[in-house]
Coordinates of N, CA and C in Angstrom, one line a residue:
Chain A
X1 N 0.8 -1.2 0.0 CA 0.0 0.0 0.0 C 0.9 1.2 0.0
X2 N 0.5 2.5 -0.5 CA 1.8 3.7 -0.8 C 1.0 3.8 0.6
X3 N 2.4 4.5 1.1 CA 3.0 5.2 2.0 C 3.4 6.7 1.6
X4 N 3.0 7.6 2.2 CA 3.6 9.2 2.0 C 4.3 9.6 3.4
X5 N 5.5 10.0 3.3 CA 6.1 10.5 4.7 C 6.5 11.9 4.6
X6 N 6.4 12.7 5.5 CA 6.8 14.0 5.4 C 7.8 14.4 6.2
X7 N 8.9 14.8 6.1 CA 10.1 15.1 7.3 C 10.3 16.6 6.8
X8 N 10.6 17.9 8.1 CA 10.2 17.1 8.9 C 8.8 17.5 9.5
X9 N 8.4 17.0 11.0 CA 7.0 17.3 11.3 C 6.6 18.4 11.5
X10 N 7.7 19.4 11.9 CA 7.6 20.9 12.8 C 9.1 21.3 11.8
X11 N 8.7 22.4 11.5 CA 9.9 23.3 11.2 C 9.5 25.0 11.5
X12 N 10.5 25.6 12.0 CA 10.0 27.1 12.2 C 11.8 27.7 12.3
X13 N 11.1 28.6 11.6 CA 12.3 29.6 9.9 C 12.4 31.0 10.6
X14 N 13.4 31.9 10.6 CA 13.0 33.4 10.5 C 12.3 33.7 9.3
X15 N 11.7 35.0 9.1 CA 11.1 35.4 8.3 C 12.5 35.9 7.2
X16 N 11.9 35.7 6.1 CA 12.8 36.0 5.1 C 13.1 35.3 4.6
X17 N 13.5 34.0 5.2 CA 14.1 32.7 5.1 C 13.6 31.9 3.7
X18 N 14.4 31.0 2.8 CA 14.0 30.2 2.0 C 14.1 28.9 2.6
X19 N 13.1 28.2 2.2 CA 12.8 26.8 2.7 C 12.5 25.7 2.1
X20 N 12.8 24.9 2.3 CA 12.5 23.3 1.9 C 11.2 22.3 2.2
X21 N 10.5 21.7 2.3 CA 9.9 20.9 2.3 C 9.5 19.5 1.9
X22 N 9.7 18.4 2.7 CA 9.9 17.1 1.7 C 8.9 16.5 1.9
X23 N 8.6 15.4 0.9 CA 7.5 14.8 0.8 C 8.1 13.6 0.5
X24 N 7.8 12.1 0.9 CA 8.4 10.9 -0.3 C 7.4 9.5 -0.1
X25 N 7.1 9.4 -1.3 CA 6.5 8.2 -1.0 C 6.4 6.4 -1.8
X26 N 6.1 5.7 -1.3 CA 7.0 4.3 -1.6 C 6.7 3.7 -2.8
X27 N 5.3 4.5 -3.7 CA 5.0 3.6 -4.6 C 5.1 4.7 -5.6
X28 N 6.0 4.3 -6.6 CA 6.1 5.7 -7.8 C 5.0 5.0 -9.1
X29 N 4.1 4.2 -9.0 CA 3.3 4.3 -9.9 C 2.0 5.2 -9.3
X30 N 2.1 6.8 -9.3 CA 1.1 8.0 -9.7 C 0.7 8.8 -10.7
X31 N -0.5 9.1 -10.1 CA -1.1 9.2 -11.5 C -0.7 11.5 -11.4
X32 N -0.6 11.9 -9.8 CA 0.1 13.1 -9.4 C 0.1 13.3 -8.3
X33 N 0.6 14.2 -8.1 CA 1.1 14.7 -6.8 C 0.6 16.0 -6.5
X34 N -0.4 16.7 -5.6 CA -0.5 17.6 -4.5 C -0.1 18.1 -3.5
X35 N 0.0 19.6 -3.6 CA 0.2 20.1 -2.1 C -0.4 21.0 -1.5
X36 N -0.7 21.0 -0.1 CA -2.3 21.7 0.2 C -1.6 22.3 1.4
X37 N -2.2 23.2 1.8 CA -1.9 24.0 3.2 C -3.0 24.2 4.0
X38 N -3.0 23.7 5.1 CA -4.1 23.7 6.3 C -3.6 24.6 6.9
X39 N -4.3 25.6 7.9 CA -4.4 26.2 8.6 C -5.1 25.6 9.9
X40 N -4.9 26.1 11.2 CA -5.3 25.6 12.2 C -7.3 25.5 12.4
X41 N -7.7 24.7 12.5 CA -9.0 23.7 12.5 C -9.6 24.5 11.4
X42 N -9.1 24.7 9.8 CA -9.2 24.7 8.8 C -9.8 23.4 7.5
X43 N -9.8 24.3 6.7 CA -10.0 22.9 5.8 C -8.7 23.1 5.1
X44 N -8.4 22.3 3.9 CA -7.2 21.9 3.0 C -7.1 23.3 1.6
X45 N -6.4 24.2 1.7 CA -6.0 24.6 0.7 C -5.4 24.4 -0.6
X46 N -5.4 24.4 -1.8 CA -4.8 23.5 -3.1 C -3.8 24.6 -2.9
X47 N -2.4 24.0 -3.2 CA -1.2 25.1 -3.3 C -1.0 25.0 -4.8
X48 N -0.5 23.6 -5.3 CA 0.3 23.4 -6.6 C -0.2 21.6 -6.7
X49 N -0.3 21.6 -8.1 CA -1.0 19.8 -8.5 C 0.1 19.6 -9.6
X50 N 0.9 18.6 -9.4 CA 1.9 18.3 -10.6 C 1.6 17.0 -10.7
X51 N 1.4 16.6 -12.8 CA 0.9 15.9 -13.2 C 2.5 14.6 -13.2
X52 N 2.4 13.3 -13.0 CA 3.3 12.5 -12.7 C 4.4 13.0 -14.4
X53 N 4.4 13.9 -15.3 CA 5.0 13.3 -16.5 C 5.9 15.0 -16.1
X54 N 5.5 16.1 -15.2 CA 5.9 17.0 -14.5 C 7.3 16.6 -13.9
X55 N 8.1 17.6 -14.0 CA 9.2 17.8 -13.2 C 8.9 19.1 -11.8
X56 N 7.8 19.9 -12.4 CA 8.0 20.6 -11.3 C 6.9 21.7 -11.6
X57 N 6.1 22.9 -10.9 CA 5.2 23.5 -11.2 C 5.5 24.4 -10.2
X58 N 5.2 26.1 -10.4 CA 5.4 26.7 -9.9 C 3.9 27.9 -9.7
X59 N 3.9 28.8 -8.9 CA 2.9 29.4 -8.3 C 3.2 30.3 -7.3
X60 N 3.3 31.6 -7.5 CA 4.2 32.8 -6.8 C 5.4 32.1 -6.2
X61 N 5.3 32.4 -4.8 CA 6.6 32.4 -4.2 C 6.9 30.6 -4.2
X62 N 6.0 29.7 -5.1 CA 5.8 28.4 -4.0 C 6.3 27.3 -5.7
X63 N 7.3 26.9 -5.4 CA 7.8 26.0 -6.5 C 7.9 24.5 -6.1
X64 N 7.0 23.4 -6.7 CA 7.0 22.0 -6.6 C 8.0 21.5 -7.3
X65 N 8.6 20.1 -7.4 CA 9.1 19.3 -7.7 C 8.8 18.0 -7.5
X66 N 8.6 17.6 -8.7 CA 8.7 16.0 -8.2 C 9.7 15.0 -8.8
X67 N 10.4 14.1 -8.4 CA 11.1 12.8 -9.0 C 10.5 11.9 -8.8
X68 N 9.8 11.1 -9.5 CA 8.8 9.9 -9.5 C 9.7 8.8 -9.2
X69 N 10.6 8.7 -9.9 CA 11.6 7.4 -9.5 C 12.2 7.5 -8.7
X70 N 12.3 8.6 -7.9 CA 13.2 8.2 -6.8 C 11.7 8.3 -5.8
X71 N 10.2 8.4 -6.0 CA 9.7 8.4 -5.0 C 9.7 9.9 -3.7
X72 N 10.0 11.2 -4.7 CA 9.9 12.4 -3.6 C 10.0 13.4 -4.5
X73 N 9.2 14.8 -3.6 CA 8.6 15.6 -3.6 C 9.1 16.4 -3.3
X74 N 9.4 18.0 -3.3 CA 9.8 18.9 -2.2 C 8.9 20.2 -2.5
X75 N 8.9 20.9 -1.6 CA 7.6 22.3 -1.6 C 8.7 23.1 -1.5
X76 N 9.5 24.0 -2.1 CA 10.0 25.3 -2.3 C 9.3 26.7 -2.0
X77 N 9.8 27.3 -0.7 CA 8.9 28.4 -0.1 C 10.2 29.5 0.0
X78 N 10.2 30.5 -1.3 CA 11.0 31.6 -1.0 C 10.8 33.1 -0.3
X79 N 11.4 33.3 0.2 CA 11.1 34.9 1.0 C 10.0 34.3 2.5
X80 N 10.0 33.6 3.2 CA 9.2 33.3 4.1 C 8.3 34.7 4.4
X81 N 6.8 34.3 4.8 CA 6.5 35.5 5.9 C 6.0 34.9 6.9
X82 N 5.5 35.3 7.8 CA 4.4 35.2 8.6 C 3.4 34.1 8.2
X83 N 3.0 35.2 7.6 CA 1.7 34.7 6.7 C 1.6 32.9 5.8
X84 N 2.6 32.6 6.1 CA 3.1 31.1 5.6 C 2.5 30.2 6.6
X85 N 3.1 30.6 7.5 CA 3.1 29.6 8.6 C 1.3 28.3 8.6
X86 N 1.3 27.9 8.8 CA 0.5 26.6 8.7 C 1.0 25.0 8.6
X87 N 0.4 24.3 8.3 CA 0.7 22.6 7.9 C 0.6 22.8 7.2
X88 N 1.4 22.2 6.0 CA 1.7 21.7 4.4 C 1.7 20.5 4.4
X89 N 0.5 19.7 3.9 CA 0.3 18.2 3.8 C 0.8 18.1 1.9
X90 N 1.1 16.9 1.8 CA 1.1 16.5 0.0 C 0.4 15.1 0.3
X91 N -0.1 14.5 -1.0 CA -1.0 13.9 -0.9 C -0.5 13.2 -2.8
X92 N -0.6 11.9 -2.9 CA -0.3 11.6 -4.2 C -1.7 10.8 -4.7
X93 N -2.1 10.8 -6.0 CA -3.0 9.8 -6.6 C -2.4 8.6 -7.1
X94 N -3.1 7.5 -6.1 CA -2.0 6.0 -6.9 C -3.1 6.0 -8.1
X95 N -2.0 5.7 -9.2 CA -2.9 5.2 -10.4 C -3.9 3.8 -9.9
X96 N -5.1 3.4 -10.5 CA -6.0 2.8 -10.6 C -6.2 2.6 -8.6
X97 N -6.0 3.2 -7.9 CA -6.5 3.2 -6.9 C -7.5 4.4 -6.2
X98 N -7.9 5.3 -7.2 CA -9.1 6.5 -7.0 C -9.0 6.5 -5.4
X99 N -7.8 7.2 -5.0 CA -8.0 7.2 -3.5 C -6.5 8.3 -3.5
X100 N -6.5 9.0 -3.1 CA -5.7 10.0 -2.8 C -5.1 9.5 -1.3
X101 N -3.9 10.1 -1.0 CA -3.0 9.2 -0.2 C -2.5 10.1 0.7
X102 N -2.4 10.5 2.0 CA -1.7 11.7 2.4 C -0.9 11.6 3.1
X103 N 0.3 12.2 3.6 CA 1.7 12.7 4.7 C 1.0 13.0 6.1
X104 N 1.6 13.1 6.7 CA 0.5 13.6 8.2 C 1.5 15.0 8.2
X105 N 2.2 15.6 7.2 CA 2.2 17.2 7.1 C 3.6 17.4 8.0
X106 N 3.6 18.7 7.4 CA 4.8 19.4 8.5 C 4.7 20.7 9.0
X107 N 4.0 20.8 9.9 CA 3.6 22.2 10.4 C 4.8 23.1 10.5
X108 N 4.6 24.4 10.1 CA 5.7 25.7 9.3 C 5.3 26.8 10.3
X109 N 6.2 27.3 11.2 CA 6.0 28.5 11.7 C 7.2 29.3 11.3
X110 N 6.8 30.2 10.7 CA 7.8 31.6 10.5 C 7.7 32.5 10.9
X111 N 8.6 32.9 12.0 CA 9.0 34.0 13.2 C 9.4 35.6 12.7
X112 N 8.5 36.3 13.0 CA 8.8 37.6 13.1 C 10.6 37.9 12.9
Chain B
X1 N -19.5 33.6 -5.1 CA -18.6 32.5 -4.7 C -18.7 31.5 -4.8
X2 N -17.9 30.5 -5.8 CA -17.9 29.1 -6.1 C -16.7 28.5 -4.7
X3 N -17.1 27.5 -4.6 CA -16.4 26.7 -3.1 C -17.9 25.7 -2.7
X4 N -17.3 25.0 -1.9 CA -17.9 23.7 -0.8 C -17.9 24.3 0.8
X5 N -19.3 24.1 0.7 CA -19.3 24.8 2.0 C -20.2 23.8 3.3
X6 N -19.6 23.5 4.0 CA -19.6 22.5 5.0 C -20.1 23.1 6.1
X7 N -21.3 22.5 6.7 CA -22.0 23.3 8.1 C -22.7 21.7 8.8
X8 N -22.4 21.8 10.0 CA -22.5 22.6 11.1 C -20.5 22.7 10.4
X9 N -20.4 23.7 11.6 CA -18.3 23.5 12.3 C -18.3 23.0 13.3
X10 N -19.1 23.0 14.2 CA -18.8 22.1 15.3 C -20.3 21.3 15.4
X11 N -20.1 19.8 15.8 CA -20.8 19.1 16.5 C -21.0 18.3 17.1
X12 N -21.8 18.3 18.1 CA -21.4 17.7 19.0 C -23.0 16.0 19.3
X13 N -22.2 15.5 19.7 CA -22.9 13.7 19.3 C -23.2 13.4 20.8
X14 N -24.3 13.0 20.8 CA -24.6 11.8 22.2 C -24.4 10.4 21.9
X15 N -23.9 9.7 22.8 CA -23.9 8.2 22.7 C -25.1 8.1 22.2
X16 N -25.0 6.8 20.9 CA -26.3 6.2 20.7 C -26.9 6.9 19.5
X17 N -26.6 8.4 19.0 CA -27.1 8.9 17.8 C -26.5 9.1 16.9
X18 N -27.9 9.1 15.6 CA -27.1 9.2 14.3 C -27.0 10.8 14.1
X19 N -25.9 11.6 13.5 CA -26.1 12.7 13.2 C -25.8 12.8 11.8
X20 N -26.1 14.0 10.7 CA -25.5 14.3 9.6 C -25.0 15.2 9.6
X21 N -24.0 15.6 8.2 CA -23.0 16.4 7.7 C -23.5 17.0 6.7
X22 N -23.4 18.1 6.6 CA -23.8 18.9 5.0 C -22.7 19.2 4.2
X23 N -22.8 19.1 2.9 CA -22.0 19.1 2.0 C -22.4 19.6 0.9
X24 N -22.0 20.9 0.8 CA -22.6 21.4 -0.6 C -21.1 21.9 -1.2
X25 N -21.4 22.0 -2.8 CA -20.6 22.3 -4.0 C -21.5 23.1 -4.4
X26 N -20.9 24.0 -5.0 CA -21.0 24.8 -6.6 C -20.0 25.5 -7.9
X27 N -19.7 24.4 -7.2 CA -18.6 24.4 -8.5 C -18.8 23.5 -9.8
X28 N -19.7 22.6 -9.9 CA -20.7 22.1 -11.0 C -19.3 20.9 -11.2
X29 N -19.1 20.6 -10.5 CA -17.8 18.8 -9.9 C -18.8 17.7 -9.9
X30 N -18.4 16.8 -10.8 CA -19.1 15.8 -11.0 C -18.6 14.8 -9.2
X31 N -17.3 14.7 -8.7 CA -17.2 14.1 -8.0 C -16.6 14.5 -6.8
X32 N -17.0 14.0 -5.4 CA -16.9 14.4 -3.9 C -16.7 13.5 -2.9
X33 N -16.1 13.6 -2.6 CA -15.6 12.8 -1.1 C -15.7 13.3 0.3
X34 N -15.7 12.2 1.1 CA -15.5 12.6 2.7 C -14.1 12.1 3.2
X35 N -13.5 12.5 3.6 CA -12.7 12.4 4.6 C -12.6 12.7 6.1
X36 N -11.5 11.6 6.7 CA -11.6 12.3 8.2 C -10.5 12.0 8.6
X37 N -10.3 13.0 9.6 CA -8.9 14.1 9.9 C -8.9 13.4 11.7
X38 N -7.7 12.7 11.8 CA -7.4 12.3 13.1 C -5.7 12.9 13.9
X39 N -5.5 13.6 14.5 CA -3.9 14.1 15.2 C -3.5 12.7 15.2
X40 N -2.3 13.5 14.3 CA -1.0 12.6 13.7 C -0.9 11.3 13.0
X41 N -2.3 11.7 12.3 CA -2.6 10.3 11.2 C -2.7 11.7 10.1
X42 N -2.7 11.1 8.6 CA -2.8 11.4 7.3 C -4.5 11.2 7.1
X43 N -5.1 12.5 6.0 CA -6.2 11.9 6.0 C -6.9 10.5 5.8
X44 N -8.0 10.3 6.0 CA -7.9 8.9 5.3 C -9.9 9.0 4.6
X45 N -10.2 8.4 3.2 CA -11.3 8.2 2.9 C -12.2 7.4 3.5
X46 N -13.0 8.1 3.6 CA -14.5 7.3 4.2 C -15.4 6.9 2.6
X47 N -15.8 7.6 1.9 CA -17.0 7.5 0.9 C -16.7 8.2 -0.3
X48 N -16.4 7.9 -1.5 CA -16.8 8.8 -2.3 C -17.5 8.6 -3.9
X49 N -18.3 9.2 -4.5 CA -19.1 9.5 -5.5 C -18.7 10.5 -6.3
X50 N -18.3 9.2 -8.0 CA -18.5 9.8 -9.2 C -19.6 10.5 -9.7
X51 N -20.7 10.6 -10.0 CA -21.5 10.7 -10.1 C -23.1 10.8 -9.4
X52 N -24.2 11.6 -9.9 CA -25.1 11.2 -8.7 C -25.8 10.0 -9.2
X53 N -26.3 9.3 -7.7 CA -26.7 8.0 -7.2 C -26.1 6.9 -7.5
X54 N -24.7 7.7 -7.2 CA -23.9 6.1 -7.3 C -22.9 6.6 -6.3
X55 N -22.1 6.0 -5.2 CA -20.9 5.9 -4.6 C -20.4 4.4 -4.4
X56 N -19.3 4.8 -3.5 CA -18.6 3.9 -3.1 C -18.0 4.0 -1.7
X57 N -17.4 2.9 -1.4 CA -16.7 3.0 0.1 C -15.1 3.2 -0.2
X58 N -14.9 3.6 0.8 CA -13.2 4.1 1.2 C -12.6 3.6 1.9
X59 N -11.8 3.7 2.5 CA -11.0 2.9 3.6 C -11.4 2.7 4.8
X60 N -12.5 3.4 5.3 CA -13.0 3.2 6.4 C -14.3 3.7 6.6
X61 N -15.0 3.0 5.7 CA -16.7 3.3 5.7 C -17.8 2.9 6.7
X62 N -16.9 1.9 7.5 CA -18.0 1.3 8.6 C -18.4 2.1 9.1
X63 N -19.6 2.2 9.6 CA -20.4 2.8 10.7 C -20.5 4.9 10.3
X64 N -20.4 4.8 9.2 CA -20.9 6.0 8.0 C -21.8 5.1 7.0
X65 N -23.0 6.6 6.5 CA -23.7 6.3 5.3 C -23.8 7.2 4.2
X66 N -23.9 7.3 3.5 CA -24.0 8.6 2.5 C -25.1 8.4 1.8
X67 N -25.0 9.7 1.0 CA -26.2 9.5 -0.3 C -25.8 11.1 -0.9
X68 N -26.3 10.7 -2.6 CA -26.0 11.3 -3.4 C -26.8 11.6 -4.5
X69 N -28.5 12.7 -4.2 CA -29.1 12.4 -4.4 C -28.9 14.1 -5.9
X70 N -28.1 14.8 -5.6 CA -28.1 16.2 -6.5 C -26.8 16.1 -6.1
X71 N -26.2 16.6 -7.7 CA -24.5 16.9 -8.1 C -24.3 17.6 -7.3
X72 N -25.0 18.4 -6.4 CA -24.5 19.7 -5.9 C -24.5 19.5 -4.0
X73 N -24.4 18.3 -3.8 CA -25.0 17.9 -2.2 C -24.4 16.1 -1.7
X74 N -23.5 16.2 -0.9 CA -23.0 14.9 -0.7 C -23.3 14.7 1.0
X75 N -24.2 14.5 1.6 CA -24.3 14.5 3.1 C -23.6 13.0 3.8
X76 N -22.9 13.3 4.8 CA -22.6 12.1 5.4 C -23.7 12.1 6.7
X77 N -23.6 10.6 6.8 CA -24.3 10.3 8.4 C -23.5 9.5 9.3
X78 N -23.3 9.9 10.3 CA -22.6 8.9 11.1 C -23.6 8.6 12.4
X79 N -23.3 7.2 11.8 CA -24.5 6.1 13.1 C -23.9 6.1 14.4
X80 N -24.4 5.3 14.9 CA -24.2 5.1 16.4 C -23.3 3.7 16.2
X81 N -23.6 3.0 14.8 CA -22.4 2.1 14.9 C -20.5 2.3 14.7
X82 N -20.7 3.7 14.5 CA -19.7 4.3 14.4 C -18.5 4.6 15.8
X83 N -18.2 3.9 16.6 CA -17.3 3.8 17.8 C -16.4 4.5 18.1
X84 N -16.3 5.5 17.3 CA -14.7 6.6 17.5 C -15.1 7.7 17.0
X85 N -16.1 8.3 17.0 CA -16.3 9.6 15.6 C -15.7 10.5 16.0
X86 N -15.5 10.9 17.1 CA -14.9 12.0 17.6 C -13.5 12.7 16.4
X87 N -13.5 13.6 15.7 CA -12.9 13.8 14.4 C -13.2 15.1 14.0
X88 N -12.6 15.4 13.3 CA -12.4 16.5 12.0 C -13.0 15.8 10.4
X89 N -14.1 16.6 10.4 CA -14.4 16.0 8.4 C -14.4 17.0 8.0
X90 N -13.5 16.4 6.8 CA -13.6 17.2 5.5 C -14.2 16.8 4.3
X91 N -14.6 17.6 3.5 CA -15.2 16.9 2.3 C -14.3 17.8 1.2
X92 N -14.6 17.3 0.0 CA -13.9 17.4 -1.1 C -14.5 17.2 -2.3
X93 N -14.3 17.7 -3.4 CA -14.9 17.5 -4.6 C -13.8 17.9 -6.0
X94 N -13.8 17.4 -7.1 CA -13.0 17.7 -8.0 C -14.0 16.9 -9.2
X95 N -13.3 17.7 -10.5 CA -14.2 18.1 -11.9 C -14.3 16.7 -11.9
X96 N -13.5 15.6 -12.2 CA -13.8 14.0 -12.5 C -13.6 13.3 -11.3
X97 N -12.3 12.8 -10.9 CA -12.3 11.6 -9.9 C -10.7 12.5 -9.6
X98 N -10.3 11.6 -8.3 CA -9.5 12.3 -7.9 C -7.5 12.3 -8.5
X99 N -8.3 12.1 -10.0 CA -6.9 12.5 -10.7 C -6.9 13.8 -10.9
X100 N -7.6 14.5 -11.2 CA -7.6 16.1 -11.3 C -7.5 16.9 -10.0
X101 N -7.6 18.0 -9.6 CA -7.3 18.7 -8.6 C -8.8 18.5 -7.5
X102 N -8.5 18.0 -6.3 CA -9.6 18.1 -5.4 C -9.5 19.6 -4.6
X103 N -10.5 20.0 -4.4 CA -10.4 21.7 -3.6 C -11.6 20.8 -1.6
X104 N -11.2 21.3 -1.2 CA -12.0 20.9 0.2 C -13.0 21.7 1.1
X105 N -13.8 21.7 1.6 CA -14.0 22.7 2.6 C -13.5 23.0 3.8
X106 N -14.3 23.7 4.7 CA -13.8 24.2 5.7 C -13.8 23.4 7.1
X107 N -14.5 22.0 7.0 CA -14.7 21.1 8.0 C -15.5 21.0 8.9
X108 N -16.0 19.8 9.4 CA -16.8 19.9 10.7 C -16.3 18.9 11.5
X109 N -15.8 19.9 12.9 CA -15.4 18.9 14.2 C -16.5 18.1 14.8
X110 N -16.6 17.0 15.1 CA -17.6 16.4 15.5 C -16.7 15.7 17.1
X111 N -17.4 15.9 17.7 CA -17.3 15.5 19.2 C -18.7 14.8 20.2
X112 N -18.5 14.0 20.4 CA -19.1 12.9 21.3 C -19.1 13.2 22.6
X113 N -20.3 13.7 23.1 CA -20.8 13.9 24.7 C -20.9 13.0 25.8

């Protein structure tokens, strides 16, 4: 069954800061990859959706990546603010499994 | 404003009752799901529907019911045979099935008295 893991669970940045985010998960037959931002007792925000034949998709400050064969993901967050701060879950579609798969996230606080 | 908009936000369950979930779209998404949100688990599927009056089960559909009677309305029920409800749901919907982009709402905490 895929597995999605996210490392790491808690990260907290100065402001300004450029940042990383990883995502990896065990079964690289997808059909794509998601990344959503929850806010605290929120629902799921759509950040960026890269199609498995994607290298990477980008959307303001916030640049995805995927490597399907190696099984990982990373969320690129340049210029941190404030205003970032939340959980960033990713979430992959296994092909022929219509069931979307998720990371239990890495909550982002970025410090004044 | 096009979105999914999920009501009650909070509610709260007596032992022994069934309650429902509201689940509206208008974003004209043929398909919608439920999910539920547990601390320090990944979401996981309860129910979801391609089309109306047809669904399916998800990973953990016991002791949930749905129905899908208008494109624009996916209610969940959770029975009394349901042993853990206490949770975060979210619902979800996207244009086909969940290869294309799913968008979510804003959730309902459900809590057991």
């Amino acid at each position: 069954k895929q597995e999605v893991t996210q490392i790491p669970a808690a990260l907290s940045v100065p402001e300004g800061e450029n940042l990383v985010l990883n995502c990896s998960f065990t079964d690289s037959a997808i059909y794509n990859l998601q990344w959503f931002r929850q806010d605290p007792g929120k629902g799921l925000t759509s950040l960026l959706l890269i199609q498995s034949s994607q290298r990477e998709q980008t959307s303001g400050r916030l640049n995805a990546s995927l490597d399907k064969s190696s099984g990982r993901s990373t969320l690129y967050i340049a210029a941190s603010q404030p205003g970032d701060s939340a959980t960033y879950l990713c979430a992959v579609y296994q092909t022929g499994a219509n069931n979307l798969f998720f990371g239990t996230g890495t909550r982002l606080t970025v410090i004044p | 404003d096009g979105g999914i908009t999920q009501s009650p936000k909070y509610l709260f369950r007596k032992e022994g009752q069934n309650v429902t979930l509201s689940c509206e779209q208008n974003l004209n998404h043929d398909a919608m799901y439920w999910y539920r949100q547990d601390p320090g688990q990944g979401l996981r599927l309860i129910y979801y529907s391609q089309i109306v009056n047809d669904f399916q089960k998800g990973d953990i559909a016991e002791g949930y019911s749905v129905s899908r009677e208008k494109k624009e309305s996916f209610p969940l029920t959770v029975t009394s045979a349901q042993k853990n409800p206490t949770a975060f749901y979210l619902c979800a919907s996207s244009i086909e099935g969940l290869n294309t982009e799913a968008f979510f709402g804003q959730g309902t905490r459900l809590t057991v008295v």
